[in-house]
Coordinates of C-alpha atoms (C1' of nucleotides) in Angstrom, one line a residue:
Chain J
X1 CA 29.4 17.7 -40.3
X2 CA 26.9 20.3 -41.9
X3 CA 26.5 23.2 -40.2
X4 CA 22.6 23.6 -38.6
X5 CA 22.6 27.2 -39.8
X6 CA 22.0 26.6 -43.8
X7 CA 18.6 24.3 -43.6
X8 CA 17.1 24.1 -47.1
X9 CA 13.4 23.3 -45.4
X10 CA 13.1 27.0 -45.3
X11 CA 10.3 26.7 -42.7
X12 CA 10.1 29.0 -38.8
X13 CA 11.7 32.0 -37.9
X14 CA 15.2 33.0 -39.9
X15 CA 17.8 32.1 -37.6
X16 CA 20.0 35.1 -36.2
X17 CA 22.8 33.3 -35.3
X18 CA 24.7 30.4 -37.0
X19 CA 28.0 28.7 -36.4
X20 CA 29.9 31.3 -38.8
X21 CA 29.3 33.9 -37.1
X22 CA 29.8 32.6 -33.6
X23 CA 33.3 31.4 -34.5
X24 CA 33.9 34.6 -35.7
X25 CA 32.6 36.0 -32.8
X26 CA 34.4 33.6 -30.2
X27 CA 37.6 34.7 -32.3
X28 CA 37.4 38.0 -32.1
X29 CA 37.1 37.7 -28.2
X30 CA 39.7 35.1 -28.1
X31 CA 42.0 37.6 -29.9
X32 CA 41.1 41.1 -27.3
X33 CA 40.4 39.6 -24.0
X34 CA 42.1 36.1 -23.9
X35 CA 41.4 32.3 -23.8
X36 CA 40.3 33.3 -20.1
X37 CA 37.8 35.5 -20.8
X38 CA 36.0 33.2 -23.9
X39 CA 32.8 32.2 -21.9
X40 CA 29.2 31.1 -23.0
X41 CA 27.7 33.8 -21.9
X42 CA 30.1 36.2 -22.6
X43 CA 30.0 35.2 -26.5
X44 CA 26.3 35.9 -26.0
X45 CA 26.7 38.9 -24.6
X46 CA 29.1 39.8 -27.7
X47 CA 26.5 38.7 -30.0
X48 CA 23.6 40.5 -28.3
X49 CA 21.8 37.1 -27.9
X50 CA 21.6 34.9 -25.0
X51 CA 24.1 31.8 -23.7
X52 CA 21.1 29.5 -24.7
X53 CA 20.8 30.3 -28.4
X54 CA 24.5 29.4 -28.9
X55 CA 23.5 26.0 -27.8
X56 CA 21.3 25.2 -30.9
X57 CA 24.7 26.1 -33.0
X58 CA 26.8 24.0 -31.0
X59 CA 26.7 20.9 -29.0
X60 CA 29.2 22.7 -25.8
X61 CA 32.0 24.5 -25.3
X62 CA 34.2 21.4 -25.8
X63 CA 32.8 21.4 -29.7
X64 CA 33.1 25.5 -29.9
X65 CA 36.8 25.4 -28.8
X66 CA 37.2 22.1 -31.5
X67 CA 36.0 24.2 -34.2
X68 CA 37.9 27.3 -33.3
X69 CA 40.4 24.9 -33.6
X70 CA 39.5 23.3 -37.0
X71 CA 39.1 26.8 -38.5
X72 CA 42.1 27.8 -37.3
X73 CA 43.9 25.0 -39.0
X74 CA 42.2 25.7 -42.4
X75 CA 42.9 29.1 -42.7
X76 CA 46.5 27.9 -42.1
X77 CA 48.3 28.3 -44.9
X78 CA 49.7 24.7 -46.0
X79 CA 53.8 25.8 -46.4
X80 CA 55.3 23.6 -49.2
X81 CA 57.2 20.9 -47.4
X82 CA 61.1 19.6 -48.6
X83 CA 61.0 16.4 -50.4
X84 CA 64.1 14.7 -48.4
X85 CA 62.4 12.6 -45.4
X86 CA 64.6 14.0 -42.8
X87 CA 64.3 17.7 -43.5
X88 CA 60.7 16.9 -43.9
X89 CA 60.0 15.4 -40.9
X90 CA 61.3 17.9 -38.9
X91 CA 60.3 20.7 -41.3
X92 CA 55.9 19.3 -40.5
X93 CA 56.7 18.7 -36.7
X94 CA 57.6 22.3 -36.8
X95 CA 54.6 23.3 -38.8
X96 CA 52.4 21.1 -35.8
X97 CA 54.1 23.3 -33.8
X98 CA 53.3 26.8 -35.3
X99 CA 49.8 26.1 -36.1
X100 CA 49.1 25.4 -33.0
X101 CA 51.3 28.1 -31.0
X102 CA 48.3 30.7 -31.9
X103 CA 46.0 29.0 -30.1
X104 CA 46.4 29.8 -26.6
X105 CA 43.3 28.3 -25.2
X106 CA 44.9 25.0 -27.2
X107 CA 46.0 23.7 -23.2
X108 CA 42.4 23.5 -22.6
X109 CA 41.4 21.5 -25.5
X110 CA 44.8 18.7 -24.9
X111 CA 43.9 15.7 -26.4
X112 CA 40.5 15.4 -27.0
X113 CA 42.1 13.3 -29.4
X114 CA 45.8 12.4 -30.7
X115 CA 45.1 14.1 -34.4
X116 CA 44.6 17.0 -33.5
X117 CA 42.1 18.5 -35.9
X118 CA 41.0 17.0 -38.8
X119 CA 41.9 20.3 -41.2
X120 CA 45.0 19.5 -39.7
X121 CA 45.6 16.1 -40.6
X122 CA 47.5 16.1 -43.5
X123 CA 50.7 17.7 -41.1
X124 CA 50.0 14.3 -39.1
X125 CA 50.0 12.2 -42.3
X126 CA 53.1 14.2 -43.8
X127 CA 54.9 13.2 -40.2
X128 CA 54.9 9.4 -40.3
X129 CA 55.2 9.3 -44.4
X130 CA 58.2 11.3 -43.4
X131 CA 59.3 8.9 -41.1
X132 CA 58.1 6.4 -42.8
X133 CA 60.1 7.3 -45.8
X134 CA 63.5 7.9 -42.9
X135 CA 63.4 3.8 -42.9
X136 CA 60.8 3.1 -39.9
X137 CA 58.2 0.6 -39.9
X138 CA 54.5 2.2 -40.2
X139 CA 54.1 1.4 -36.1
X140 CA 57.4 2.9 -35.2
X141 CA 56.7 6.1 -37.3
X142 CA 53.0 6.3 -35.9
X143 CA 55.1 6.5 -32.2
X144 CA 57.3 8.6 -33.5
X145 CA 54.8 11.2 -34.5
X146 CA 53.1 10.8 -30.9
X147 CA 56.4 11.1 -29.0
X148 CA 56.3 14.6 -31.6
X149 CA 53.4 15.4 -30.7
X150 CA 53.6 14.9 -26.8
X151 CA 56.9 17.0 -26.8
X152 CA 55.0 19.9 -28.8
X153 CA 51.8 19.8 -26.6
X154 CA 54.1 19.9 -23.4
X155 CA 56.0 23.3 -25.2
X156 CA 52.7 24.6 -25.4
X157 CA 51.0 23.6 -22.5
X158 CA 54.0 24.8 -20.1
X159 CA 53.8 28.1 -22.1
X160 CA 50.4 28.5 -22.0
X161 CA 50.7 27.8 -18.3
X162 CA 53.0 31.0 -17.8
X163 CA 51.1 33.1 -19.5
X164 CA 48.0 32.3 -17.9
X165 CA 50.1 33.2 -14.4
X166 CA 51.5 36.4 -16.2
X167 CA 47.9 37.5 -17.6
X168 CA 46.4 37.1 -14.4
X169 CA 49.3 38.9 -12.1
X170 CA 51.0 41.7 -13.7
X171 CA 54.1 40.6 -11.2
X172 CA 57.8 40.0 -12.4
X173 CA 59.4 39.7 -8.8
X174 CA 57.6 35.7 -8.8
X175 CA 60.1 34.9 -11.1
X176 CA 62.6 37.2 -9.9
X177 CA 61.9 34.9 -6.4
X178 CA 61.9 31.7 -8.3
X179 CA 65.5 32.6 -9.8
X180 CA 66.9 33.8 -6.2
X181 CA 65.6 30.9 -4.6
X182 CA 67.8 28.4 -7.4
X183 CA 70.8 30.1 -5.8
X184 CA 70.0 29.5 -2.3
X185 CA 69.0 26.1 -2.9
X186 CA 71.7 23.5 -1.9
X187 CA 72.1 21.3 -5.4
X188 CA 75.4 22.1 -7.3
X189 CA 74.1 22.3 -10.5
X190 CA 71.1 24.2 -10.1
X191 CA 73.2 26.7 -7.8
X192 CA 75.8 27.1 -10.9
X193 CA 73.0 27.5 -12.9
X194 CA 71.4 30.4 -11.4
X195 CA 70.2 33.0 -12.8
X196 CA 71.0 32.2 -16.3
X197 CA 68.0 29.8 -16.2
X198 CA 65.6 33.0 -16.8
X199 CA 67.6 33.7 -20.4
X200 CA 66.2 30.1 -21.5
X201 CA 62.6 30.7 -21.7
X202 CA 62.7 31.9 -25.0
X203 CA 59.7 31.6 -27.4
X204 CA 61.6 30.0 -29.5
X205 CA 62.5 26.8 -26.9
X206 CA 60.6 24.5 -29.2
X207 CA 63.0 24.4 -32.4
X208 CA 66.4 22.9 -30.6
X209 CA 64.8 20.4 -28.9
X210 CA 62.4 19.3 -31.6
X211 CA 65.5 18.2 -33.6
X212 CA 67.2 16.2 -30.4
X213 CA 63.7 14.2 -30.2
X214 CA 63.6 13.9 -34.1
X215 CA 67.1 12.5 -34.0
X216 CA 66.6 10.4 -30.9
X217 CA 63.8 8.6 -32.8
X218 CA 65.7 7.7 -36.0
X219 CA 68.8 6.7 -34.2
X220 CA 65.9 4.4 -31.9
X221 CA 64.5 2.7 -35.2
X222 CA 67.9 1.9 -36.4
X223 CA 68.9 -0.2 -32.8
X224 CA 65.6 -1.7 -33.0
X225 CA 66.2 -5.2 -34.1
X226 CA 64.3 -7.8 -31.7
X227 CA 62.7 -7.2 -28.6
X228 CA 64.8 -5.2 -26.9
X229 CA 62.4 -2.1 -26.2
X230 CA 60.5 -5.0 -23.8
X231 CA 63.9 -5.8 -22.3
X232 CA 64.9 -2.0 -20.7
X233 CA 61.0 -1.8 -19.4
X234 CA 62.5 -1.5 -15.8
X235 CA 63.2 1.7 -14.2
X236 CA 67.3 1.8 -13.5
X237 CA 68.7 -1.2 -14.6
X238 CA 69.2 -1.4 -18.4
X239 CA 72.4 -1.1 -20.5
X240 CA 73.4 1.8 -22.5
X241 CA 73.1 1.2 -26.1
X242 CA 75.8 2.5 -28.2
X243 CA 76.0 4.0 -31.6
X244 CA 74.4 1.5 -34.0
X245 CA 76.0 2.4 -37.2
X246 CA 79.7 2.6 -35.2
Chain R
X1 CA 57.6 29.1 4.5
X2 CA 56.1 28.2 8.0
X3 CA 52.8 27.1 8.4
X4 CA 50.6 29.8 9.7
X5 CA 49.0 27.4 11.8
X6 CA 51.8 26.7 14.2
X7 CA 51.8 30.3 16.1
X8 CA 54.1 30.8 19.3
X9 CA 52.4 33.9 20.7
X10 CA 48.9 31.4 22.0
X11 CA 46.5 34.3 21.9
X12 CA 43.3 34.4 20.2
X13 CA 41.1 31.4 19.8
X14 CA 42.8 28.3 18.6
X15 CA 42.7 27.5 15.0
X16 CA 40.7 24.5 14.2
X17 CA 41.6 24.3 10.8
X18 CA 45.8 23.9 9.8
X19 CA 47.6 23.9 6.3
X20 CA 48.2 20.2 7.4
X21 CA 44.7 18.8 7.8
X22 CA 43.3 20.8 4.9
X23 CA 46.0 18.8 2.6
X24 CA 45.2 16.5 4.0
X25 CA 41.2 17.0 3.3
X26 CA 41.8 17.7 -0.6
X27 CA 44.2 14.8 -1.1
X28 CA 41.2 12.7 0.1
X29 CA 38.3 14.4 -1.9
X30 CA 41.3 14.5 -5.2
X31 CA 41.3 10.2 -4.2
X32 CA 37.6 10.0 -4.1
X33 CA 36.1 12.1 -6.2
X34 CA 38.5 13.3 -9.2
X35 CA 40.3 16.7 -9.6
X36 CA 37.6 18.0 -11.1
X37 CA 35.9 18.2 -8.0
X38 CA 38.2 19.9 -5.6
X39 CA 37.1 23.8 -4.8
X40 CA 37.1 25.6 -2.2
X41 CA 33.9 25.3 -1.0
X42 CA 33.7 21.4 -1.7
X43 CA 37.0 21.2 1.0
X44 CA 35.7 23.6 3.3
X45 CA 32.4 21.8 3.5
X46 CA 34.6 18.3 3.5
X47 CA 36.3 20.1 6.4
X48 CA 32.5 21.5 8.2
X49 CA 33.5 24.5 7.8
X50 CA 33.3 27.9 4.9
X51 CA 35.3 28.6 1.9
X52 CA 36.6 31.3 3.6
X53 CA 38.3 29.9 6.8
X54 CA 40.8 28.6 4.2
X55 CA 41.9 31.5 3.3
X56 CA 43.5 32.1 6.6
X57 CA 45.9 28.6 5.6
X58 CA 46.8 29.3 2.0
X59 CA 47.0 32.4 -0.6
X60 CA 44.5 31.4 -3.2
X61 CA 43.4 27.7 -4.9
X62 CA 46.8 27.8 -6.7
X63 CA 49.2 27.9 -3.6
X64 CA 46.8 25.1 -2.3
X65 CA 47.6 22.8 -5.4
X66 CA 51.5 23.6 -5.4
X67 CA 51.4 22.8 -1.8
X68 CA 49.8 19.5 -2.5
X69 CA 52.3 18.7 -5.1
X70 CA 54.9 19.5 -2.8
X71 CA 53.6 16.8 0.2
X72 CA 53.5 14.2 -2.8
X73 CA 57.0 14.5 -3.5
X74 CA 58.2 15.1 -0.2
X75 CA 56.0 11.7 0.2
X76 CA 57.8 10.1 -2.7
X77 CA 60.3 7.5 -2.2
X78 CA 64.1 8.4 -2.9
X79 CA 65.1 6.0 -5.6
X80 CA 68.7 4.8 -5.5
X81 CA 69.7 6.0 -8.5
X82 CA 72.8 4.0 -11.0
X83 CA 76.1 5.9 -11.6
X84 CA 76.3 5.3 -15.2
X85 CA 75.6 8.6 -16.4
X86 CA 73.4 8.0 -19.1
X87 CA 71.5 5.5 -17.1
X88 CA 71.3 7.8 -14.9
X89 CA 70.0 10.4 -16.8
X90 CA 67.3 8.0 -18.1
X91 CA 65.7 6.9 -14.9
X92 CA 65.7 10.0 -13.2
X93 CA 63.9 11.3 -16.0
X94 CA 61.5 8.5 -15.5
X95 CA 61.2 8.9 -11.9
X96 CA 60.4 12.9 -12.9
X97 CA 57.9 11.0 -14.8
X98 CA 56.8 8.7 -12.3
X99 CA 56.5 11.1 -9.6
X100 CA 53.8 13.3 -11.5
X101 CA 51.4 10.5 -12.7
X102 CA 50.4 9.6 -9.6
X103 CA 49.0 14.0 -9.3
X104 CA 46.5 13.9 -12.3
X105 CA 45.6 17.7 -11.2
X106 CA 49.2 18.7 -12.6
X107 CA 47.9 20.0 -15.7
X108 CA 46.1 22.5 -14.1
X109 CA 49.4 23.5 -12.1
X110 CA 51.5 23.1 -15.2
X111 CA 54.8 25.3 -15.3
X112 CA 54.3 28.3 -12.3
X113 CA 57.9 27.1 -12.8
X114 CA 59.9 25.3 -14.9
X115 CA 61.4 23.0 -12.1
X116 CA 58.6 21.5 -10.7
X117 CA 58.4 21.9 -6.9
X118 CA 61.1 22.2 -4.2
X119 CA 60.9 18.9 -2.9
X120 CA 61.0 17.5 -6.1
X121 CA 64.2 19.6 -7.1
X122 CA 66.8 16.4 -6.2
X123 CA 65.2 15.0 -9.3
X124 CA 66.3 18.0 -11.6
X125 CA 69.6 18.0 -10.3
X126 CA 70.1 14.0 -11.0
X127 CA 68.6 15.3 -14.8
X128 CA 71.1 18.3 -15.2
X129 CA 74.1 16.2 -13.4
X130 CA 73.9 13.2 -15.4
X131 CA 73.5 15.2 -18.4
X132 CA 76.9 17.2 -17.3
X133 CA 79.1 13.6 -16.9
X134 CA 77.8 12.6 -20.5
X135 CA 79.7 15.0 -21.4
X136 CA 77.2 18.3 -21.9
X137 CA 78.3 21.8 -21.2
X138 CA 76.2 22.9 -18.1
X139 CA 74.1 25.3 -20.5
X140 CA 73.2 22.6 -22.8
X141 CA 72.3 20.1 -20.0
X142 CA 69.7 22.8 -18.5
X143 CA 68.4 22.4 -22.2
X144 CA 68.1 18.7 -21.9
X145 CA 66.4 18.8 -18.8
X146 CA 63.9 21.4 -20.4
X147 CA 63.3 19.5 -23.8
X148 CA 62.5 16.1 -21.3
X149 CA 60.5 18.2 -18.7
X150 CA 58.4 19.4 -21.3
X151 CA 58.3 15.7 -23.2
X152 CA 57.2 14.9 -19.7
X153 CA 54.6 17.4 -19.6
X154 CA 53.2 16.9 -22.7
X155 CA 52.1 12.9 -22.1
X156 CA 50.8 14.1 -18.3
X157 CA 48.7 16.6 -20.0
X158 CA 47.1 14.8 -22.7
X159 CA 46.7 11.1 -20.6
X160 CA 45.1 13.9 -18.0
X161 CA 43.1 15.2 -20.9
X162 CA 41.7 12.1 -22.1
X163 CA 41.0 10.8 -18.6
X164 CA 39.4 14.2 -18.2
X165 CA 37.2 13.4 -21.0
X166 CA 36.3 9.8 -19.9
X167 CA 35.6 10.8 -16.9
X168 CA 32.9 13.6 -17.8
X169 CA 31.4 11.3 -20.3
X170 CA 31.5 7.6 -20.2
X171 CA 31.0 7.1 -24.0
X172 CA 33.2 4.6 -25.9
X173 CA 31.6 5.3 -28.9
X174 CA 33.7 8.5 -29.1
X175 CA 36.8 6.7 -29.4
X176 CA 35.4 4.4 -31.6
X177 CA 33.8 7.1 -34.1
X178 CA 37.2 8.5 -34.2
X179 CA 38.9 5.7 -35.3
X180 CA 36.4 4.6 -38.1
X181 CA 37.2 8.3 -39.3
X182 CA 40.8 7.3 -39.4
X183 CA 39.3 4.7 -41.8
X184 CA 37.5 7.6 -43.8
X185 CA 39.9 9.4 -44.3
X186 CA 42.0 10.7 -47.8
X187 CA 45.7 10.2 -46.1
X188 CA 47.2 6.8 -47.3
X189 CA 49.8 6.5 -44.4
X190 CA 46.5 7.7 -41.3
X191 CA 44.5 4.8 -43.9
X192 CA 46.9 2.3 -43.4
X193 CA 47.5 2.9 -39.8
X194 CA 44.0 2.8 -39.4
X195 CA 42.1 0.7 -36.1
X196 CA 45.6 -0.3 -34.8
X197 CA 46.1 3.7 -33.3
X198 CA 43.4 2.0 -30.4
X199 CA 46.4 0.3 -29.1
X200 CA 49.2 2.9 -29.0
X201 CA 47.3 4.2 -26.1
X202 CA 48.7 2.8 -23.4
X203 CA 49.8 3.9 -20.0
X204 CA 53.3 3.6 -20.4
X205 CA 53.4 5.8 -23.8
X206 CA 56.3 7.3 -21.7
X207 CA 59.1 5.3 -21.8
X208 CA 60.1 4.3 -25.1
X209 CA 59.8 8.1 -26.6
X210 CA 61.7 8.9 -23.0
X211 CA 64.7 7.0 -24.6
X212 CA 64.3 8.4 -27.9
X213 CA 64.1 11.8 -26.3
X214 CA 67.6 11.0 -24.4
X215 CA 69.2 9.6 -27.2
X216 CA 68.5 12.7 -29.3
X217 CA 70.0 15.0 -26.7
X218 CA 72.8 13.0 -26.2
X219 CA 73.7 12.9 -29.7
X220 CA 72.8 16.4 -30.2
X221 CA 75.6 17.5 -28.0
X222 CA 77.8 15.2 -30.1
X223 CA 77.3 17.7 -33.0
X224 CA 77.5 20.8 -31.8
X225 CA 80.8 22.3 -32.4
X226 CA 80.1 25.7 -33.7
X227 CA 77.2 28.1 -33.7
X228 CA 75.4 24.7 -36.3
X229 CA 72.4 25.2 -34.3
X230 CA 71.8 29.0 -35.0
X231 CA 72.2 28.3 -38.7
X232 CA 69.3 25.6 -38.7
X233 CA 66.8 28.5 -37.5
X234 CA 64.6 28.2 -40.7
X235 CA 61.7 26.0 -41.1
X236 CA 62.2 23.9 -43.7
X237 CA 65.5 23.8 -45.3
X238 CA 68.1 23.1 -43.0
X239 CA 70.8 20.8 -44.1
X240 CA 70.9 16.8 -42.3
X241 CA 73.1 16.3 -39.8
X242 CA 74.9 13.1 -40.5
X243 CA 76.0 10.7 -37.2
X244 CA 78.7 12.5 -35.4
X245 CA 80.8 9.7 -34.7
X246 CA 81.3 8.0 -38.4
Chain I
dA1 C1' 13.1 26.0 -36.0
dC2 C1' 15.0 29.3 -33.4
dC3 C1' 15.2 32.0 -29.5
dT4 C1' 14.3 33.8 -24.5
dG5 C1' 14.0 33.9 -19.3
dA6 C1' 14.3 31.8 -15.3
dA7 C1' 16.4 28.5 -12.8
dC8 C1' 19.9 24.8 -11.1
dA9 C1' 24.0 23.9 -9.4
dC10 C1' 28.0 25.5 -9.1
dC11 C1' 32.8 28.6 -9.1
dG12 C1' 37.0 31.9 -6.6
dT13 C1' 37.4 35.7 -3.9
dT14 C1' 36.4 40.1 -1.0
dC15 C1' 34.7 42.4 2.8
dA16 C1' 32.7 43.6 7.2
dA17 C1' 31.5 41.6 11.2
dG18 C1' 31.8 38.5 15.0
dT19 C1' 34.4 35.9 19.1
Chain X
dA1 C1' 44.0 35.3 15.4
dC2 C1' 40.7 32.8 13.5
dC3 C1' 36.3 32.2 11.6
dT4 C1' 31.5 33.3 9.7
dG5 C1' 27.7 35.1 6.5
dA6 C1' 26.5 37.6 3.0
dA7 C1' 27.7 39.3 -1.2
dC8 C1' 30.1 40.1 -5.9
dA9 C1' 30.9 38.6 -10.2
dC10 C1' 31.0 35.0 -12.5
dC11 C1' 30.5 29.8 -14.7
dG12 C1' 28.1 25.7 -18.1
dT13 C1' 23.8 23.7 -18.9
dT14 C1' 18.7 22.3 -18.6
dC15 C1' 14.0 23.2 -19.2
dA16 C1' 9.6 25.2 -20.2
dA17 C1' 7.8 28.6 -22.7
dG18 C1' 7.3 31.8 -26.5
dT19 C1' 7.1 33.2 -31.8

DNA sequence: ACCTGAACACCGTTCAAGT
DNA sequence: ACCTGAACACCGTTCAAGT
C-alpha cells in the first residue's frame, strides 16, 4: 500500500530510486518505444541504475505493469456520468473502455483480476448500480458487468494483437493476402463479403457493439423468470425466446 | 501451403524432422507441460535435435502456433448444426467458443486475423449465415460475428490469464486477499456483492453472456432504420432506444 | 536500507559451415 | 536440401557482496 521509497526511519544510504520515479520512467518508455520494448533491464538502463535496484521498488514486473495501470486510472479524469440508468450504463462501459484503450501493454496484464484496478473501481461500481438501477437483481448486474467487461478486454486484446503484428512487420500485403484469400475461399458469405471486411476494423469497433451486448443483457433480465438459464445449458437444442414485453 | 517436408525431387539427405512430427512434438510438450513452456529450443530438444533445424519446417514461432491452431480445428468434430436461424447462430457461436478453449496458447495468437484460422472458417460462415436468415443485412451480420468473436476472445483471454497466473504461482491467498478488499472497499453496490464474486468464476462464464450478446444483436438490427447509430457517437448522452417491436 | 555485479536459466533468430 | 554450432541480442530473477 505505502510506497517503500518515503521511510520515516531516516537511517542508510538515501535511496536513488523510488516507485515515483520508476513509473514515470516505465511511462515514458512505454510511450517512445512500445509495450514491447518495457523490460527490467531496459528501465534500468533508462534510469542509469541496474535491473536489480528496481526490485527493492517493486515486487516484479506483474506489480510494475499493475501500477502503471493504477496510475493510469487515477490520472483519468472521472467524466460526469448521466443520471438515467440506461444511458449510464452504457455511458461507464464506454468509459472501461477508453481508460483502458491507452494502455497497450493492458493484453499482457488480462485479468489478473476481474476489477481491473482499484483507482478504477468506481467505473465497475457505477456499471452494476447502473444496471442495478435498469431493474436487475445485484447477481445479474454483477454478470452483466463481467459479460461488459469480457466483450471490452476481447476489443482490446484483438487490437492490441494487430498492432503487436503491425509494430513488429512494417508489411501491409499480410492483410492484403488475408483479404484475397476471403474471396478465394469457398463459403458464400465470406466470398460476398470480401474485401469490404478490411473497411471494418475501425478504431472505433467497440461503441456499436457495446450497445448490442448492453441491450442483450437487459432484454435477458427481463425473460428471466425461473430457471430457464439452466434449461438452454446444452449446445444446439434450446428454443428461441421471443420478445418478453410483446 | 505444402509442407516443405514432402519434396518430389529426392536429392539431398532425407529430412528427419517434418512440419507433421514437430506439431506433433509441441502439441505434446503444450499437453504436458503448459504454454508457457513451448520454445523453440524446448521442441527442438523434445525432438533431439537444435532450435535451428526447425527453421527449415516453419517461418518463425508464430507460423508454428497458427499452424497448431489450424490441426486443432481441422481435428475438431463437425457439429450438426439446427436450421433455426437464431439457434443456429447461437450454437455456432458456442462451438467458435468451444473450439478455442481447448488451445489455452490462443491469447498469445490472438487476432493475426479476425477470422480465426482456415479450417475453422465453416464456423464463421454458420455465424455470418445465420445472422443473414434472421433477417441482418450482410454488412451488419459481419458486425455480429465481430462483436461475438471478440466477446469470445475476451473470456479466452482472461480465463487464459488467470490460469496463467495459477499456474506461475500456486497461491490462493491472492484470490482470497482480493475478495476481502472487495469487503474494504467505499463502493456500496462492489460492498454488497462482496464474497459471492468467488463464485461467478466459473468455466462456463461463456454461455449465458453468449445469449445476452445474441440477443442484443439481434434486436439491434430490429432498430436500425436510419443512420440512428451514427447519431449515438457520443459518450454519454445518447437518447434510449425503446423495444422495437412495441 | 539501498544498490551493484556476477550468475542462473532461459528466450527467438541469424549466419556460416558442414554433409 | 537439411542440419549443426556458435553467436547475437536479449529476457526475469536470485544471491552474495558492498556502502
Amino acid at each position: 500500500m505505502e510506497p517503500r521509497g518515503q521511510r520515516s526511519g531516516r537511517t542508510g544510504r538515501p535511496p536513488r530510486l523510488s516507485q515515483e520515479a520508476i513509473l514515470v520512467a516505465a511511462q515514458r518508455i512505454l510511450d517512445t518505444e512500445g509495450p514491447e520494448r518495457l523490460s527490467m533491464r531496459r528501465l534500468a538502463r533508462e534510469m542509469s541504475s541496474t535491473a536489480m535496484a528496481l526490485y527493492h521498488h517493486v515486487q516484479d514486473k506483474d506489480e510494475l505493469l499493475l501500477l502503471l495501470l493504477d496510475a493510469h486510472a487515477r490520472r483519468y479524469p472521472r467524466p460526469v456520468l448521466p443520471s438515467d440508468p440506461h444511458t449510464r450504463l452504457l455511458a461507464s462501459a464506454q468509459v472501461l473502455h477508453d481508460l483502458l484503450a491507452d494502455c497497450p501493454w493492458i493484453a499482457e496484464v488480462l485479468s489478473f483480476d476481474d476489477f481491473v484496478s482499484e483507482s478504477a473501481l468506481w467505473i465497475v461500481e457505477n456499471i452494476v448500480d447502473a444496471a442495478v438501477e435498469c431493474g436487475m437483481a445485484l447477481e445479474d448486474a454483477v454478470y452483466a458487468y463481467r459479460v461488459i467487461w469480457h466483450y471490452t478486454a476481447g476489443v482490446l486484446a484483438i487490437r492490441a494483437g494487430r498492432e503487436r503484428v503491425q509494430a513488429r512487420a512494417e508489411r501491409p500485403e499480410h492483410r492484403e493476402h488475408a483479404l484475397e484469400f476471403l474471396d478465394s475461399v469457398d463459403f458464400p458469405r465470406l466470398n460476398a463479403v470480401g474485401r469490404r471486411w478490411a473497411g471494418l476494423t475501425a478504431r472505433d469497433d467497440h461503441r456499436k457493439g457495446l450497445e448490442a451486448v448492453v441491450a442483450g443483457l437487459l432484454e435477458q433480465k427481463a425473460g428471466s423468470g425461473a430457471g430457464e438459464t439452466a434449461a438452454v445449458a446444452g449446445a444446439g437444442a434450446e428454443a428461441v425466446r421471443g420478445c418478453p414485453c410483446c
